[in-house]
Amino acid sequence: MPETPHGNGEETKSVTTSATEFKDLSKFVFKRILNVNSKTKFICAEGSLQDQEGSAVLVLEKKALDEQDLQALCTKSSELQKLFINDIFHKYNCYPDPHLNGLNATIIYPATEKLIQKYASQVIHIVEETPALYDSLTLPHILKTQNSLEWVYNILDHKSEQERIVFEDDDEKTGFVLLPDLKWDGVSVETLYLLAIIRRRDIKSLRDLTGEHLPLLKNIYQKGIKTIQDKYKLPKSRLRIYFHYQPSFYHLHIHFTSIQFEAPGTSVERGHLLSSVITNLEAYPFYYRDATLCFTLPEIDPLFAQYKAEGDF
């Protein structure tokens, strides 16, 4: 399942549109399915919007159920249609009240071709990025094609989503904002997912971190954990706190998720625990500058062709 960036801007030259509120999905004109994941109950489609130019991406995902949902389901209003009964096994289709059958919906418009490709099901490969390859291949690619960060700055400058911020530290060097990721409904603690976005605007990713940034990382670690424990009653031992490498957008941010939630990007080739990053930088301040880091690339990404020329795939 592709990661859904929090407020996905695309390439720097992409069209900027004013925010539009959708009341329903009737304006989405279906073109094709990009990706389906039956395990995560996720589907993604490419289309367009009626009377509008350009492409759009629609992401739909089943919401997680909690105890209150279960209690509401166990009433006569939840219709059961029998499929079969075999000894002790009773199989039914269940049709609950509409408000219990909601979906998380994300509409991205306008969607560039690069973003559409990101959401499509693809063949991917693991590449081993040495510091030299980062400097010669990855970094120039990032600088040329990096996503617009306007949505990030809108949050930091209180121009957008101010009401969604659950914690804020105003310090210009060690400060950050903490707010729910788009993949979280903001209710179910079992699927808790928040993003910590740093105030500094000069750190793109894990690669840029050095021992100089330890006060920043420790501040996020300590205050993020305390905020989540106070507000959502989840202790540190039930949290997964990590970076993505490569990230979906190049402004340093950290993911806070419930350990019970199978969040995208937590696999060994992409996820890096914040606690481990802190330990590595304490041991060697230039660990991530000098390390060989692995990440995945889809075959369709232009960067893949450059890496393919450097090694065996």
Coordinates of N, CA and C in Angstrom, one line a residue, residues 59-270:
V59 N -8.5 7.8 -2.8 CA -8.0 6.7 -1.9 C -9.1 6.4 -0.9
L60 N -9.6 5.2 -0.9 CA -10.6 4.7 0.1 C -10.0 3.6 0.9
E61 N -10.3 3.7 2.2 CA -9.8 2.7 3.1 C -10.8 2.4 4.2
K62 N -11.1 1.2 4.6 CA -12.0 0.8 5.6 C -11.5 1.3 7.0
K63 N -12.4 1.9 7.8 CA -12.0 2.3 9.1 C -11.9 1.1 10.1
A64 N -11.0 1.3 11.1 CA -10.9 0.3 12.1 C -12.1 0.3 13.1
L65 N -12.5 -0.8 13.6 CA -13.6 -0.9 14.6 C -13.1 -0.8 16.0
D66 N -13.8 -0.2 16.9 CA -13.4 -0.2 18.3 C -14.5 -0.8 19.1
E67 N -14.4 -0.7 20.5 CA -15.4 -1.3 21.3 C -16.7 -0.7 21.2
Q68 N -16.8 0.7 21.1 CA -18.1 1.3 20.9 C -18.8 0.9 19.6
D69 N -18.0 0.7 18.5 CA -18.5 0.3 17.3 C -19.1 -1.1 17.4
L70 N -18.4 -2.0 18.1 CA -18.9 -3.3 18.3 C -20.2 -3.3 19.1
Q71 N -20.3 -2.5 20.2 CA -21.5 -2.5 20.9 C -22.7 -2.0 20.1
A72 N -22.4 -1.0 19.2 CA -23.4 -0.4 18.4 C -23.9 -1.4 17.3
L73 N -22.9 -2.3 16.9 CA -23.2 -3.3 15.9 C -24.2 -4.4 16.4
C74 N -24.0 -4.7 17.7 CA -24.7 -5.8 18.3 C -26.2 -5.4 18.6
T75 N -26.9 -5.0 17.6 CA -28.3 -4.6 17.8 C -29.1 -5.2 16.7
K76 N -30.4 -5.1 16.7 CA -31.3 -5.6 15.6 C -31.1 -4.8 14.3
S77 N -30.5 -3.6 14.4 CA -30.3 -2.8 13.2 C -29.2 -3.4 12.3
S78 N -28.4 -4.3 12.8 CA -27.4 -4.9 12.0 C -27.9 -6.2 11.4
E79 N -28.3 -6.1 10.1 CA -28.9 -7.2 9.4 C -27.9 -8.2 9.0
L80 N -28.2 -9.5 9.2 CA -27.4 -10.6 8.8 C -28.0 -11.4 7.7
Q81 N -27.3 -11.7 6.7 CA -27.7 -12.5 5.6 C -26.9 -13.8 5.6
K82 N -27.5 -14.9 5.8 CA -26.8 -16.2 5.9 C -26.1 -16.6 4.6
L83 N -24.9 -17.0 4.8 CA -24.1 -17.7 3.7 C -24.1 -19.2 3.9
F84 N -23.8 -19.7 5.1 CA -23.9 -21.1 5.3 C -23.8 -21.3 6.9
I85 N -24.3 -22.5 7.3 CA -24.1 -23.0 8.7 C -23.5 -24.4 8.6
N86 N -22.4 -24.6 9.3 CA -21.8 -25.9 9.3 C -21.3 -26.2 10.7
D87 N -22.1 -27.1 11.4 CA -21.8 -27.4 12.8 C -21.8 -26.2 13.6
I88 N -20.6 -25.9 14.2 CA -20.5 -24.7 15.1 C -20.2 -23.4 14.3
F89 N -20.0 -23.5 13.0 CA -19.6 -22.3 12.2 C -20.7 -21.7 11.5
H90 N -21.0 -20.4 11.8 CA -22.1 -19.7 11.2 C -21.5 -18.5 10.4
K91 N -21.7 -18.5 9.1 CA -21.1 -17.5 8.2 C -22.3 -16.6 7.6
Y92 N -22.1 -15.3 7.8 CA -23.1 -14.3 7.3 C -22.4 -13.1 6.7
N93 N -23.1 -12.4 5.8 CA -22.8 -11.1 5.5 C -23.5 -10.2 6.4
C94 N -22.8 -9.1 6.9 CA -23.4 -8.2 7.9 C -23.6 -6.9 7.3
Y95 N -24.8 -6.3 7.5 CA -25.0 -4.9 6.9 C -25.4 -4.0 8.1
P96 N -24.5 -3.3 8.6 CA -24.8 -2.4 9.8 C -25.4 -1.1 9.4
D97 N -25.7 -0.3 10.4 CA -26.2 1.1 10.2 C -25.1 1.8 9.3
P98 N -25.6 2.7 8.4 CA -24.6 3.4 7.5 C -23.5 4.1 8.3
H99 N -23.8 4.7 9.4 CA -22.7 5.5 10.1 C -21.6 4.6 10.7
L100 N -21.9 3.3 10.7 CA -20.9 2.3 11.2 C -20.1 1.7 10.0
N101 N -20.5 2.1 8.8 CA -19.9 1.5 7.6 C -19.1 2.5 6.8
G102 N -18.6 3.5 7.5 CA -17.9 4.6 6.8 C -16.5 4.2 6.3
L103 N -16.0 5.0 5.4 CA -14.7 4.8 4.8 C -13.9 6.1 5.0
N104 N -12.6 5.9 5.2 CA -11.7 7.0 5.1 C -11.4 7.3 3.6
A105 N -11.7 8.6 3.2 CA -11.6 9.0 1.8 C -10.6 10.1 1.7
T106 N -9.7 10.0 0.7 CA -8.7 11.1 0.4 C -8.8 11.4 -1.1
I107 N -9.0 12.6 -1.4 CA -9.0 13.1 -2.8 C -7.8 14.0 -3.0
I108 N -7.0 13.7 -4.0 CA -5.8 14.4 -4.4 C -6.0 15.0 -5.7
Y109 N -6.1 16.4 -5.8 CA -6.3 17.1 -7.1 C -5.6 18.4 -7.0
P110 N -4.9 18.8 -8.1 CA -4.6 18.0 -9.3 C -3.5 17.0 -9.0
A111 N -3.5 15.9 -9.6 CA -2.5 14.8 -9.4 C -1.6 14.7 -10.6
T112 N -0.3 14.9 -10.4 CA 0.6 14.8 -11.5 C 0.8 13.4 -11.9
E113 N 1.5 13.2 -13.0 CA 1.7 11.8 -13.5 C 2.7 11.1 -12.5
K114 N 3.6 11.8 -11.9 CA 4.5 11.2 -11.0 C 3.7 10.7 -9.7
L115 N 2.8 11.5 -9.3 CA 2.0 11.1 -8.1 C 1.1 9.9 -8.5
I116 N 0.5 9.9 -9.6 CA -0.3 8.7 -10.1 C 0.5 7.5 -10.1
Q117 N 1.8 7.6 -10.6 CA 2.6 6.4 -10.7 C 3.0 5.9 -9.3
K118 N 3.1 6.9 -8.3 CA 3.4 6.5 -6.9 C 2.4 5.6 -6.3
Y119 N 1.1 5.9 -6.7 CA 0.0 5.2 -6.1 C -0.3 3.8 -6.8
A120 N 0.2 3.7 -8.0 CA -0.1 2.5 -8.8 C 0.7 1.3 -8.3
S121 N 0.2 0.1 -8.4 CA 0.9 -1.1 -8.1 C 2.1 -1.2 -9.0
Q122 N 3.3 -1.5 -8.4 CA 4.5 -1.4 -9.2 C 5.5 -2.5 -8.7
V123 N 6.4 -2.9 -9.6 CA 7.6 -3.7 -9.3 C 8.6 -2.8 -8.7
I124 N 9.1 -3.2 -7.5 CA 10.0 -2.4 -6.7 C 11.3 -3.2 -6.5
H125 N 12.4 -2.5 -6.2 CA 13.7 -3.1 -6.0 C 14.3 -2.4 -4.8
I126 N 15.2 -3.1 -4.1 CA 16.0 -2.5 -3.0 C 17.3 -2.0 -3.6
V127 N 17.7 -0.8 -3.3 CA 19.0 -0.3 -3.7 C 19.8 0.0 -2.5
E128 N 21.1 -0.1 -2.6 CA 22.0 0.2 -1.5 C 22.7 1.5 -1.8
E129 N 22.4 2.5 -1.1 CA 22.8 3.8 -1.3 C 24.1 4.2 -0.5
T130 N 25.2 4.2 -1.1 CA 26.4 4.6 -0.4 C 26.4 6.2 -0.3
P131 N 27.3 6.7 0.6 CA 27.3 8.2 0.6 C 27.7 8.8 -0.8
A132 N 28.6 8.1 -1.5 CA 28.9 8.6 -2.8 C 27.8 8.6 -3.8
L133 N 27.0 7.5 -3.7 CA 25.8 7.4 -4.6 C 24.7 8.4 -4.2
Y134 N 24.6 8.7 -2.9 CA 23.7 9.7 -2.5 C 24.0 11.1 -3.1
D135 N 25.3 11.4 -3.0 CA 25.8 12.7 -3.5 C 25.7 12.8 -5.1
S136 N 25.9 11.7 -5.8 CA 26.0 11.8 -7.2 C 24.6 11.5 -7.9
L137 N 23.8 10.7 -7.2 CA 22.5 10.3 -7.9 C 21.3 10.7 -7.1
T138 N 21.2 10.3 -5.8 CA 19.9 10.6 -5.1 C 19.7 12.1 -4.8
L139 N 20.7 12.8 -4.3 CA 20.5 14.2 -3.9 C 20.2 15.0 -5.1
P140 N 20.9 14.9 -6.3 CA 20.5 15.7 -7.5 C 19.0 15.4 -7.9
H141 N 18.6 14.1 -7.8 CA 17.2 13.7 -8.1 C 16.2 14.4 -7.2
I142 N 16.6 14.4 -5.9 CA 15.7 15.0 -4.9 C 15.5 16.5 -5.2
L143 N 16.6 17.2 -5.5 CA 16.6 18.6 -5.7 C 15.8 19.0 -7.0
K144 N 15.9 18.1 -7.9 CA 15.2 18.3 -9.2 C 13.7 18.0 -9.1
T145 N 13.3 17.0 -8.4 CA 11.9 16.5 -8.4 C 11.2 16.6 -7.1
Q146 N 11.8 17.2 -6.1 CA 11.2 17.1 -4.7 C 9.8 17.8 -4.7
N147 N 8.9 17.2 -3.9 CA 7.5 17.7 -3.7 C 7.5 19.1 -3.2
S148 N 6.4 19.8 -3.5 CA 6.2 21.1 -2.9 C 5.9 20.9 -1.4
L149 N 6.5 21.8 -0.6 CA 6.3 21.7 0.8 C 5.4 22.8 1.3
E150 N 4.6 23.4 0.5 CA 3.8 24.5 0.9 C 2.8 24.1 2.0
W151 N 2.3 22.9 1.8 CA 1.3 22.4 2.8 C 2.0 22.2 4.2
V152 N 3.3 21.9 4.2 CA 4.0 21.8 5.5 C 4.1 23.2 6.1
Y153 N 4.6 24.1 5.3 CA 4.7 25.5 5.8 C 3.4 26.1 6.3
N154 N 2.3 25.7 5.6 CA 1.0 26.2 6.0 C 0.6 25.8 7.4
I155 N 1.0 24.5 7.7 CA 0.8 24.0 9.1 C 1.7 24.8 10.1
L156 N 3.0 24.9 9.8 CA 3.9 25.5 10.7 C 3.6 27.0 10.9
D157 N 3.1 27.6 9.9 CA 2.7 29.1 10.0 C 1.3 29.3 10.4
H158 N 0.6 28.3 10.8 CA -0.8 28.4 11.3 C -1.8 28.9 10.2
K159 N -1.5 28.6 9.0 CA -2.4 29.0 7.9 C -3.4 27.9 7.6
S160 N -3.1 26.7 8.0 CA -4.0 25.6 7.7 C -3.9 24.5 8.8
E161 N -5.0 23.9 9.1 CA -5.0 22.7 10.0 C -4.6 23.0 11.4
Q162 N -4.7 24.3 11.8 CA -4.3 24.6 13.2 C -5.1 23.9 14.2
E163 N -6.4 23.6 13.9 CA -7.3 23.0 14.9 C -6.9 21.5 15.1
R164 N -6.1 20.9 14.2 CA -5.8 19.5 14.2 C -4.5 19.3 15.0
I165 N -3.7 20.3 15.3 CA -2.5 20.2 16.1 C -2.8 19.8 17.5
V166 N -2.1 18.7 17.9 CA -2.4 18.2 19.3 C -1.2 18.6 20.3
F167 N -0.1 19.0 19.7 CA 1.0 19.6 20.5 C 1.9 20.4 19.7
E168 N 2.4 21.5 20.3 CA 3.3 22.4 19.5 C 4.4 22.9 20.4
D169 N 5.6 22.9 19.9 CA 6.8 23.5 20.6 C 7.3 24.6 19.6
D170 N 7.4 25.8 20.1 CA 7.7 27.0 19.3 C 9.2 27.2 19.1
D171 N 10.0 26.5 19.8 CA 11.5 26.7 19.7 C 11.9 26.5 18.2
E172 N 12.7 27.5 17.7 CA 13.1 27.5 16.3 C 14.1 26.4 16.0
K173 N 14.9 25.9 17.0 CA 15.9 24.9 16.8 C 15.4 23.5 17.1
T174 N 14.7 23.4 18.2 CA 14.2 22.1 18.7 C 12.7 21.9 18.6
G175 N 12.0 22.8 18.1 CA 10.5 22.8 18.2 C 9.9 21.9 17.0
F176 N 8.7 21.6 17.2 CA 7.9 20.8 16.2 C 6.4 20.9 16.5
V177 N 5.7 20.4 15.5 CA 4.2 20.3 15.7 C 3.9 18.8 15.6
L178 N 2.9 18.4 16.4 CA 2.4 17.0 16.4 C 1.0 17.0 16.0
L179 N 0.6 16.3 14.9 CA -0.8 16.2 14.5 C -1.1 14.9 13.8
P180 N -2.4 14.5 13.7 CA -2.8 13.2 13.1 C -2.4 13.1 11.7
D181 N -1.9 12.0 11.3 CA -1.7 11.7 9.9 C -3.1 11.4 9.2
L182 N -3.1 11.7 7.9 CA -4.4 11.5 7.2 C -4.9 10.0 7.2
K183 N -4.0 9.1 7.5 CA -4.4 7.7 7.5 C -5.1 7.3 8.8
W184 N -5.1 8.2 9.8 CA -5.8 7.9 11.1 C -7.1 8.7 11.2
D185 N -8.1 8.0 11.7 CA -9.4 8.6 11.9 C -9.5 9.5 13.1
G186 N -8.4 9.5 13.9 CA -8.4 10.4 15.1 C -9.1 9.9 16.3
V187 N -9.6 8.6 16.2 CA -10.5 8.1 17.2 C -9.9 6.8 17.8
S188 N -9.7 5.8 16.9 CA -9.3 4.5 17.3 C -7.8 4.5 17.8
V189 N -7.6 4.2 19.1 CA -6.2 4.2 19.6 C -5.4 3.1 19.0
E190 N -6.1 2.0 18.6 CA -5.4 0.8 18.0 C -4.7 1.2 16.7
T191 N -5.2 2.2 16.0 CA -4.6 2.6 14.7 C -4.0 4.0 14.8
L192 N -3.7 4.4 16.0 CA -3.1 5.8 16.2 C -1.9 6.0 15.3
Y193 N -1.9 7.2 14.7 CA -0.9 7.6 13.7 C -0.8 9.1 13.7
L194 N 0.3 9.6 14.3 CA 0.6 11.0 14.3 C 1.9 11.3 13.6
L195 N 2.1 12.6 13.1 CA 3.3 13.0 12.5 C 3.9 14.2 13.4
A196 N 5.2 14.1 13.7 CA 5.9 15.2 14.2 C 6.7 15.9 13.1
I197 N 6.4 17.2 12.9 CA 7.0 17.9 11.8 C 7.9 19.0 12.4
I198 N 9.2 19.0 12.1 CA 10.1 19.9 12.8 C 9.9 21.4 12.3
R199 N 10.2 22.3 13.1 CA 10.1 23.7 12.7 C 11.2 24.1 11.7
R200 N 12.4 23.6 12.0 CA 13.5 23.9 11.1 C 13.2 23.5 9.7
R201 N 13.7 24.3 8.7 CA 13.4 24.0 7.3 C 14.7 23.7 6.5
D202 N 15.7 23.3 7.2 CA 17.0 23.0 6.6 C 17.4 21.5 6.7
I203 N 16.5 20.7 7.1 CA 16.8 19.2 7.2 C 15.9 18.5 6.4
K204 N 16.4 17.8 5.4 CA 15.5 17.1 4.4 C 15.1 15.7 4.9
S205 N 16.1 15.0 5.4 CA 15.8 13.6 5.7 C 16.9 13.0 6.7
L206 N 16.8 11.8 7.0 CA 17.7 11.0 7.8 C 19.2 11.3 7.5
R207 N 19.5 11.4 6.2 CA 20.8 11.6 5.7 C 21.5 12.9 6.2
D208 N 20.6 13.9 6.5 CA 21.2 15.2 7.0 C 21.4 15.3 8.5
L209 N 21.0 14.3 9.2 CA 21.1 14.3 10.7 C 22.6 14.1 11.1
T210 N 23.0 14.9 12.1 CA 24.3 14.7 12.7 C 24.1 14.8 14.2
G211 N 25.2 14.7 15.0 CA 25.2 14.8 16.4 C 24.7 16.2 16.8
E212 N 24.8 17.2 16.0 CA 24.3 18.5 16.3 C 22.8 18.5 16.5
H213 N 22.1 17.6 15.9 CA 20.6 17.5 16.0 C 20.1 16.7 17.1
L214 N 20.9 16.2 18.0 CA 20.5 15.3 19.1 C 19.5 16.0 20.0
P215 N 19.7 17.3 20.4 CA 18.7 18.0 21.2 C 17.3 18.0 20.5
L216 N 17.3 18.3 19.2 CA 16.0 18.3 18.5 C 15.3 16.9 18.6
L217 N 16.1 15.8 18.3 CA 15.5 14.5 18.3 C 15.0 14.0 19.6
K218 N 15.8 14.4 20.7 CA 15.5 14.0 22.0 C 14.2 14.8 22.5
N219 N 14.1 16.0 22.1 CA 13.0 16.8 22.4 C 11.7 16.2 21.8
I220 N 11.8 15.8 20.6 CA 10.6 15.2 19.9 C 10.2 13.9 20.6
Y221 N 11.2 13.1 20.9 CA 11.0 11.8 21.5 C 10.3 11.9 22.8
Q222 N 10.9 12.8 23.7 CA 10.3 12.9 25.0 C 8.9 13.6 25.1
K223 N 8.8 14.7 24.3 CA 7.5 15.4 24.4 C 6.4 14.8 23.6
G224 N 6.8 14.1 22.5 CA 5.9 13.3 21.7 C 5.3 12.2 22.5
I225 N 6.1 11.4 23.2 CA 5.7 10.3 24.1 C 4.8 10.8 25.2
K226 N 5.2 11.9 25.8 CA 4.4 12.5 26.9 C 3.0 12.9 26.5
T227 N 3.0 13.6 25.3 CA 1.7 14.1 24.8 C 0.7 12.9 24.5
I228 N 1.3 11.9 23.8 CA 0.4 10.7 23.5 C 0.0 10.0 24.7
Q229 N 0.8 9.9 25.7 CA 0.4 9.2 26.9 C -0.7 10.0 27.7
D230 N -0.5 11.3 27.7 CA -1.5 12.2 28.4 C -2.8 12.2 27.7
K231 N -2.8 12.3 26.3 CA -4.0 12.5 25.6 C -4.7 11.2 25.2
Y232 N -3.9 10.2 24.8 CA -4.5 9.0 24.3 C -4.3 7.8 25.2
K233 N -3.6 8.0 26.3 CA -3.3 6.9 27.3 C -2.5 5.7 26.7
L234 N -1.7 6.0 25.8 CA -0.8 5.0 25.2 C 0.6 5.2 25.8
P235 N 1.2 4.2 26.5 CA 2.5 4.4 27.0 C 3.6 4.2 25.9
K236 N 4.8 4.6 26.3 CA 5.9 4.5 25.3 C 6.1 3.0 24.8
S237 N 5.9 2.0 25.6 CA 6.1 0.7 25.2 C 5.1 0.2 24.1
R238 N 4.0 1.0 23.9 CA 3.0 0.6 22.9 C 3.1 1.5 21.7
L239 N 4.2 2.3 21.5 CA 4.4 3.2 20.4 C 5.6 2.7 19.5
R240 N 5.4 2.9 18.2 CA 6.4 2.7 17.2 C 6.8 4.1 16.7
I241 N 8.0 4.6 17.0 CA 8.4 6.0 16.6 C 9.6 5.9 15.7
Y242 N 9.4 6.4 14.5 CA 10.4 6.0 13.4 C 10.4 7.1 12.3
F243 N 11.5 7.0 11.5 CA 11.7 7.8 10.3 C 11.4 6.8 9.1
H244 N 11.1 7.4 8.0 CA 11.1 6.7 6.7 C 12.4 7.1 5.9
Y245 N 13.0 6.2 5.3 CA 14.1 6.5 4.3 C 13.9 5.6 3.1
Q246 N 13.7 6.2 1.9 CA 13.4 7.6 1.7 C 12.0 8.0 2.2
P247 N 11.9 9.3 2.6 CA 10.6 9.8 3.0 C 9.7 10.1 1.9
S248 N 8.5 10.3 2.1 CA 7.5 10.7 1.1 C 7.6 12.2 0.8
F249 N 8.1 13.0 1.7 CA 8.4 14.4 1.4 C 9.6 14.9 2.2
Y250 N 10.3 15.8 1.6 CA 11.7 16.1 2.1 C 11.7 17.3 3.1
H251 N 11.0 17.2 4.1 CA 11.1 18.1 5.3 C 11.1 17.1 6.5
L252 N 12.1 17.2 7.3 CA 12.2 16.1 8.3 C 11.0 16.0 9.2
H253 N 10.5 14.7 9.3 CA 9.3 14.4 10.1 C 9.5 13.0 10.7
I254 N 8.7 12.8 11.8 CA 8.8 11.5 12.5 C 7.5 10.9 12.7
H255 N 7.3 9.6 12.5 CA 6.0 9.0 12.6 C 5.9 8.4 14.0
F256 N 4.7 8.6 14.6 CA 4.3 8.0 15.9 C 3.1 7.1 15.6
T257 N 3.2 5.8 15.8 CA 2.1 4.9 15.5 C 1.9 3.9 16.7
S258 N 0.7 3.5 16.8 CA 0.4 2.4 17.7 C 1.2 1.1 17.2
I259 N 1.8 0.4 18.1 CA 2.5 -0.8 17.7 C 1.6 -1.9 17.1
Q260 N 0.3 -1.8 17.5 CA -0.7 -2.7 16.9 C -1.1 -2.4 15.5
F261 N -0.8 -1.2 15.0 CA -1.2 -0.8 13.7 C -0.1 -1.2 12.7
E262 N -0.5 -1.9 11.7 CA 0.4 -2.3 10.6 C 0.6 -1.1 9.6
A263 N 1.3 -0.1 10.1 CA 1.4 1.1 9.2 C 2.3 0.8 8.0
P264 N 2.1 1.5 6.9 CA 2.9 1.3 5.7 C 4.3 1.9 6.0
G265 N 5.3 1.3 5.5 CA 6.7 1.9 5.6 C 7.4 1.5 6.8
T266 N 6.9 0.5 7.6 CA 7.6 0.0 8.8 C 8.5 -1.2 8.5
S267 N 8.6 -1.6 7.3 CA 9.5 -2.7 7.0 C 11.0 -2.4 7.1
V268 N 11.8 -3.4 7.2 CA 13.2 -3.1 7.5 C 13.9 -2.3 6.5
E269 N 13.5 -2.3 5.2 CA 14.2 -1.6 4.2 C 13.8 -0.1 4.2
R270 N 12.8 0.3 5.1 CA 12.4 1.7 5.1 C 12.4 2.3 6.4

